[in-house]
Short mmCIF file of C-alpha atoms and ligand atoms in Angstrom, two decimals:
data_model
loop_
_atom_site.label_atom_id
_atom_site.label_comp_id
_atom_site.label_asym_id
_atom_site.label_seq_id
_atom_site.Cartn_x
_atom_site.Cartn_y
_atom_site.Cartn_z
CA MET A 1 -12.72 26.87 6.87
CA MET A 2 -8.85 25.99 7.91
CA ASN A 3 -10.45 23.80 10.67
CA ARG A 4 -12.12 21.39 7.91
CA PHE A 5 -9.25 21.95 5.67
CA GLN A 6 -6.36 20.38 8.12
CA PRO A 7 -7.84 17.02 8.44
CA PHE A 8 -8.36 16.71 4.89
CA LEU A 9 -4.62 17.89 4.06
CA ALA A 10 -3.29 15.73 6.95
CA ARG A 11 -5.00 12.73 5.18
CA GLN A 12 -3.74 13.48 1.78
CA LEU A 13 0.26 14.23 3.29
CA GLY A 14 -0.18 10.95 4.85
CA ASN A 15 -1.69 9.14 1.35
CA PRO A 16 -2.12 11.42 -1.80
CA SER A 17 -5.39 10.46 -3.66
CA GLY A 18 -7.08 12.02 -6.21
CA TRP A 19 -6.27 15.00 -8.30
CA PHE A 20 -5.71 16.66 -5.41
CA GLY A 21 -3.07 14.06 -4.22
CA ARG A 22 -1.63 14.50 -7.41
CA LEU A 23 -1.63 18.12 -7.05
CA LEU A 24 -0.17 17.72 -3.87
CA LEU A 25 2.75 15.39 -4.93
CA ARG A 26 4.01 18.11 -7.45
CA LEU A 27 4.29 20.42 -4.81
CA LEU A 28 5.86 18.31 -2.27
CA ASN A 29 8.49 17.54 -4.88
CA ARG A 30 8.94 21.61 -4.60
CA GLY A 31 8.12 22.24 -0.86
CA ASN A 32 11.05 19.74 0.26
CA ALA A 33 13.73 20.22 -2.02
CA ASN A 34 16.31 21.52 0.66
CA LEU A 35 15.58 18.32 2.85
CA ASN A 36 15.96 16.04 -0.57
CA ASP A 37 19.47 17.51 -0.54
CA LEU A 38 20.23 17.08 3.09
CA VAL A 39 19.29 13.58 2.64
CA LEU A 40 20.80 12.88 -0.29
CA GLU A 41 24.19 14.11 1.40
CA ALA A 42 24.16 12.44 4.84
CA LEU A 43 23.64 9.02 2.31
CA GLN A 44 26.92 9.54 2.03
CA ILE A 45 26.84 7.65 -1.30
CA GLN A 46 30.12 9.01 -2.49
CA SER A 47 32.94 9.66 -0.71
CA SER A 48 34.95 12.60 -0.35
CA ASP A 49 37.35 11.34 -2.76
CA GLY A 50 34.77 11.63 -5.12
CA GLN A 51 34.54 7.56 -5.25
CA SER A 52 31.54 5.10 -4.38
CA ALA A 53 31.53 4.84 -0.87
CA ILE A 54 30.22 1.25 -0.82
CA ALA A 55 30.95 -1.19 -3.80
CA ASP A 56 27.61 -1.19 -6.13
CA PRO A 57 25.31 1.17 -3.99
CA HIS A 58 21.73 0.37 -4.55
CA ILE A 59 19.26 2.41 -2.65
CA LEU A 60 15.57 2.25 -1.56
CA GLU A 61 13.43 5.51 -0.65
CA ILE A 62 10.31 4.65 0.87
CA GLY A 63 7.52 7.06 0.28
CA PHE A 64 8.78 8.28 -2.51
CA GLY A 65 5.63 10.88 -3.37
CA GLY A 66 6.43 12.55 -6.82
CA GLY A 67 9.74 10.98 -7.17
CA ASP A 68 12.29 14.35 -6.95
CA LEU A 69 14.74 12.55 -4.51
CA ILE A 70 14.47 9.33 -6.97
CA ALA A 71 15.28 11.59 -10.03
CA LYS A 72 18.46 13.45 -7.84
CA LEU A 73 19.80 9.91 -6.89
CA VAL A 74 19.22 8.68 -10.59
CA ALA A 75 21.01 12.18 -11.56
CA SER A 76 24.04 11.25 -9.45
CA GLY A 77 25.07 8.30 -11.37
CA GLN A 78 26.30 6.51 -8.04
CA PRO A 79 23.62 3.96 -7.73
CA SER A 80 23.17 1.10 -10.07
CA LYS A 81 19.61 0.76 -9.14
CA VAL A 82 17.33 2.98 -7.13
CA VAL A 83 14.17 1.25 -5.92
CA GLY A 84 11.17 3.25 -4.30
CA VAL A 85 8.12 2.00 -2.37
CA GLU A 86 5.17 3.94 -1.78
CA ARG A 87 1.21 3.13 -0.55
CA SER A 88 -0.43 5.62 -2.41
CA PRO A 89 -1.38 4.31 -5.66
CA GLU A 90 -1.25 7.76 -7.34
CA ALA A 91 2.00 8.61 -6.36
CA LEU A 92 3.09 5.09 -7.74
CA GLN A 93 0.89 5.92 -11.05
CA LEU A 94 2.79 9.76 -11.21
CA CYS A 95 6.23 8.10 -10.96
CA GLN A 96 5.91 4.60 -13.10
CA ARG A 97 5.24 7.54 -16.08
CA ARG A 98 8.40 10.10 -14.55
CA PHE A 99 10.64 7.11 -14.43
CA ARG A 100 9.45 5.14 -17.60
CA ARG A 101 13.08 5.17 -19.22
CA GLN A 102 14.87 4.38 -16.15
CA ILE A 103 12.20 1.61 -15.55
CA ALA A 104 12.46 -0.03 -18.86
CA GLN A 105 16.27 0.13 -18.46
CA GLY A 106 16.51 -1.53 -15.22
CA THR A 107 17.77 1.31 -12.95
CA VAL A 108 14.60 2.43 -11.40
CA GLU A 109 12.21 -0.24 -10.08
CA LEU A 110 9.09 1.15 -8.18
CA HIS A 111 6.76 -1.05 -5.73
CA GLN A 112 2.94 -0.35 -4.14
CA ALA A 113 4.09 -1.69 -0.73
CA ASN A 114 3.72 -0.62 3.19
CA ALA A 115 7.03 0.19 5.02
CA GLU A 116 5.91 -1.97 8.07
CA ALA A 117 6.31 -4.86 5.35
CA LEU A 118 9.37 -4.47 3.03
CA PRO A 119 8.30 -6.84 -0.06
CA PHE A 120 12.29 -7.41 -0.21
CA PRO A 121 14.63 -10.35 1.02
CA ASP A 122 17.88 -9.52 3.69
CA ASP A 123 20.59 -7.71 2.93
CA ALA A 124 18.80 -6.28 -0.06
CA PHE A 125 20.04 -2.71 -0.25
CA SER A 126 22.90 -0.69 0.79
CA HIS A 127 21.39 2.39 1.30
CA ILE A 128 17.74 3.49 2.55
CA CYS A 129 16.75 7.27 2.80
CA THR A 130 12.86 8.12 3.42
CA VAL A 131 12.05 11.87 3.96
CA ASN A 132 9.20 13.16 5.52
CA THR A 133 7.25 9.69 6.16
CA LEU A 134 7.81 8.60 9.50
CA TYR A 135 4.79 11.01 11.10
CA PHE A 136 2.57 8.19 9.51
CA TRP A 137 4.00 4.69 10.45
CA PRO A 138 1.53 2.96 12.75
CA SER A 139 4.80 1.66 14.37
CA ALA A 140 8.10 2.71 13.56
CA PRO A 141 10.26 0.52 15.83
CA GLN A 142 8.85 -1.88 13.16
CA VAL A 143 9.46 0.00 10.06
CA LEU A 144 12.66 0.45 11.29
CA ALA A 145 13.27 -3.37 12.40
CA GLU A 146 12.16 -3.92 8.47
CA CYS A 147 15.15 -1.40 7.43
CA HIS A 148 17.43 -2.81 9.77
CA ARG A 149 16.51 -6.55 7.77
CA VAL A 150 16.99 -5.31 4.37
CA LEU A 151 20.12 -3.47 5.28
CA CYS A 152 22.98 -5.05 4.32
CA PRO A 153 25.85 -5.19 6.98
CA GLY A 154 27.80 -1.61 6.65
CA GLY A 155 24.14 -0.11 5.33
CA ARG A 156 23.18 3.68 5.86
CA LEU A 157 19.35 4.25 6.79
CA VAL A 158 18.98 8.38 6.54
CA VAL A 159 15.29 9.97 7.56
CA GLY A 160 14.57 13.44 6.88
CA TYR A 161 11.77 14.80 8.80
CA ALA A 162 10.27 18.14 10.22
CA SER A 163 10.37 19.14 14.01
CA LYS A 164 7.94 18.30 16.50
CA ALA A 165 7.50 22.32 16.91
CA TYR A 166 7.10 22.87 13.30
CA LEU A 167 4.19 20.18 13.00
CA GLU A 168 2.71 21.25 15.80
CA ARG A 169 2.49 24.87 14.78
CA GLN A 170 1.04 23.81 11.41
CA GLY A 171 -1.63 22.12 13.28
CA LEU A 172 -0.93 18.63 12.15
CA THR A 173 -0.39 16.81 15.35
CA GLN A 174 -4.22 17.09 16.18
CA HIS A 175 -4.99 15.43 12.68
CA GLY A 176 -2.78 11.98 12.84
CA PHE A 177 0.52 13.34 12.36
CA THR A 178 3.12 11.70 15.04
CA ALA A 179 6.11 14.12 15.94
CA TYR A 180 9.21 13.48 17.13
CA GLU A 181 12.24 14.84 18.62
CA THR A 182 15.54 14.67 16.94
CA ALA A 183 16.42 12.67 20.35
CA GLU A 184 13.58 10.57 19.92
CA VAL A 185 14.31 9.69 16.28
CA GLU A 186 17.82 8.62 17.13
CA ALA A 187 16.79 6.54 20.61
CA LEU A 188 14.51 4.72 17.41
CA LEU A 189 16.90 4.17 15.21
CA ARG A 190 19.67 2.79 17.57
CA ALA A 191 17.10 0.68 19.45
CA ALA A 192 16.39 -1.15 16.04
CA GLY A 193 20.44 -1.96 16.11
CA PHE A 194 21.95 1.40 14.57
CA THR A 195 24.91 2.41 15.53
CA ALA A 196 26.63 5.72 14.51
CA VAL A 197 23.38 7.46 14.61
CA SER A 198 23.86 11.27 14.49
CA THR A 199 21.29 13.93 13.29
CA ARG A 200 21.75 16.80 10.18
CA ASP A 201 19.89 20.19 11.15
CA GLY A 202 18.63 20.97 7.41
CA GLY A 203 19.27 25.27 8.98
CA ASP A 204 15.63 25.59 7.87
CA ARG A 205 14.27 28.02 10.45
CA ALA A 206 10.89 27.94 9.17
CA GLU A 207 10.15 24.47 8.84
CA GLN A 208 12.94 23.07 11.17
CA THR A 209 14.04 20.00 9.11
CA PHE A 210 16.34 17.37 10.18
CA CYS A 211 17.58 14.03 9.03
CA THR A 212 19.23 11.35 11.04
CA ASP A 213 21.07 8.41 9.69
CA GLY A 214 22.63 5.74 11.27
CA VAL A 215 24.81 2.42 10.25
CA VAL A 216 24.03 -1.49 10.25
CA PRO A 217 26.89 -2.75 12.13
CA ALA A 218 29.14 -4.51 9.83
C1 LIG B 301 4.51 13.69 2.90
S1 LIG B 301 4.56 12.63 2.09
C2 LIG B 301 6.51 12.97 1.41
C3 LIG B 301 6.59 12.51 0.02
C4 LIG B 301 8.16 12.79 -0.30
N1 LIG B 301 9.14 11.72 0.22
C5 LIG B 301 8.99 13.87 -0.14
O1 LIG B 301 9.33 14.89 0.56
O2 LIG B 301 8.10 14.74 -1.14
C6 LIG B 301 4.24 11.11 2.35
C7 LIG B 301 4.30 9.80 1.29
O3 LIG B 301 5.11 8.93 2.26
C8 LIG B 301 3.87 7.87 1.90
N2 LIG B 301 3.47 6.53 2.91
C9 LIG B 301 3.30 6.80 4.07
N3 LIG B 301 3.57 6.23 5.15
C10 LIG B 301 3.53 5.37 4.31
C11 LIG B 301 3.95 3.82 4.86
N4 LIG B 301 3.85 3.26 5.63
N5 LIG B 301 4.68 3.20 3.76
C12 LIG B 301 4.62 3.49 2.46
N6 LIG B 301 4.83 4.64 2.03
C13 LIG B 301 4.09 5.36 3.01
C14 LIG B 301 2.71 8.39 1.22
O4 LIG B 301 1.86 7.93 0.44
C15 LIG B 301 3.29 10.20 1.24
O5 LIG B 301 3.56 9.58 -0.31
#
């Protein structure tokens, strides 16, 4: 039973669809709360004196799923705009409903798009974040090149993910997940042109979560 369910779950995690996808998106919001908080902290939207570290922050989230990180970014009151891209129509519809007020006000903007081809001009964002999505990227260098392109000089990218060991234990790497060691993620960011690359440990013993961030040279 478990063996038949694993490939289905892996596919759903990479592209939630149907009633199961809608349920999964809600469960992911709960399960990924700690990692979302770690990513929020690593974004450094606010400097230590409580001021905005960058003038007029514009933030992009790639693969927003059920939208909890978007909600946290909006609630922080820092970014003037939060933009999200998702390839799953189910996730897009769920979040279009969830954020209908902010969308009407122009503080949230959601798009159906692939991370490999971001539908934005160069230098459009000050920050980009993405949580538990890199396992599904067909080409991590291509996605990171796109992130570099749409970030302005001095802009920051934060990637949140679970450890390779955890994903292997869950049997997900046998079903299409590409898992990375932290050193591999750091090397990918450097190869894409990011500097000041570093990794935070989520301190989650069971899942072993990390987030790696880097900056586009000013
Ligand atoms: C495991 S879920 C994580 C959702 C959310 N970030 C969270 O942590 O709860 C992965 C999400 O990334 C989206 N996704 C995966 N690959 C993508 C890509 N290449 N471009 C855009 N979205 C992608 C999927 O549709 C899915 O909603």
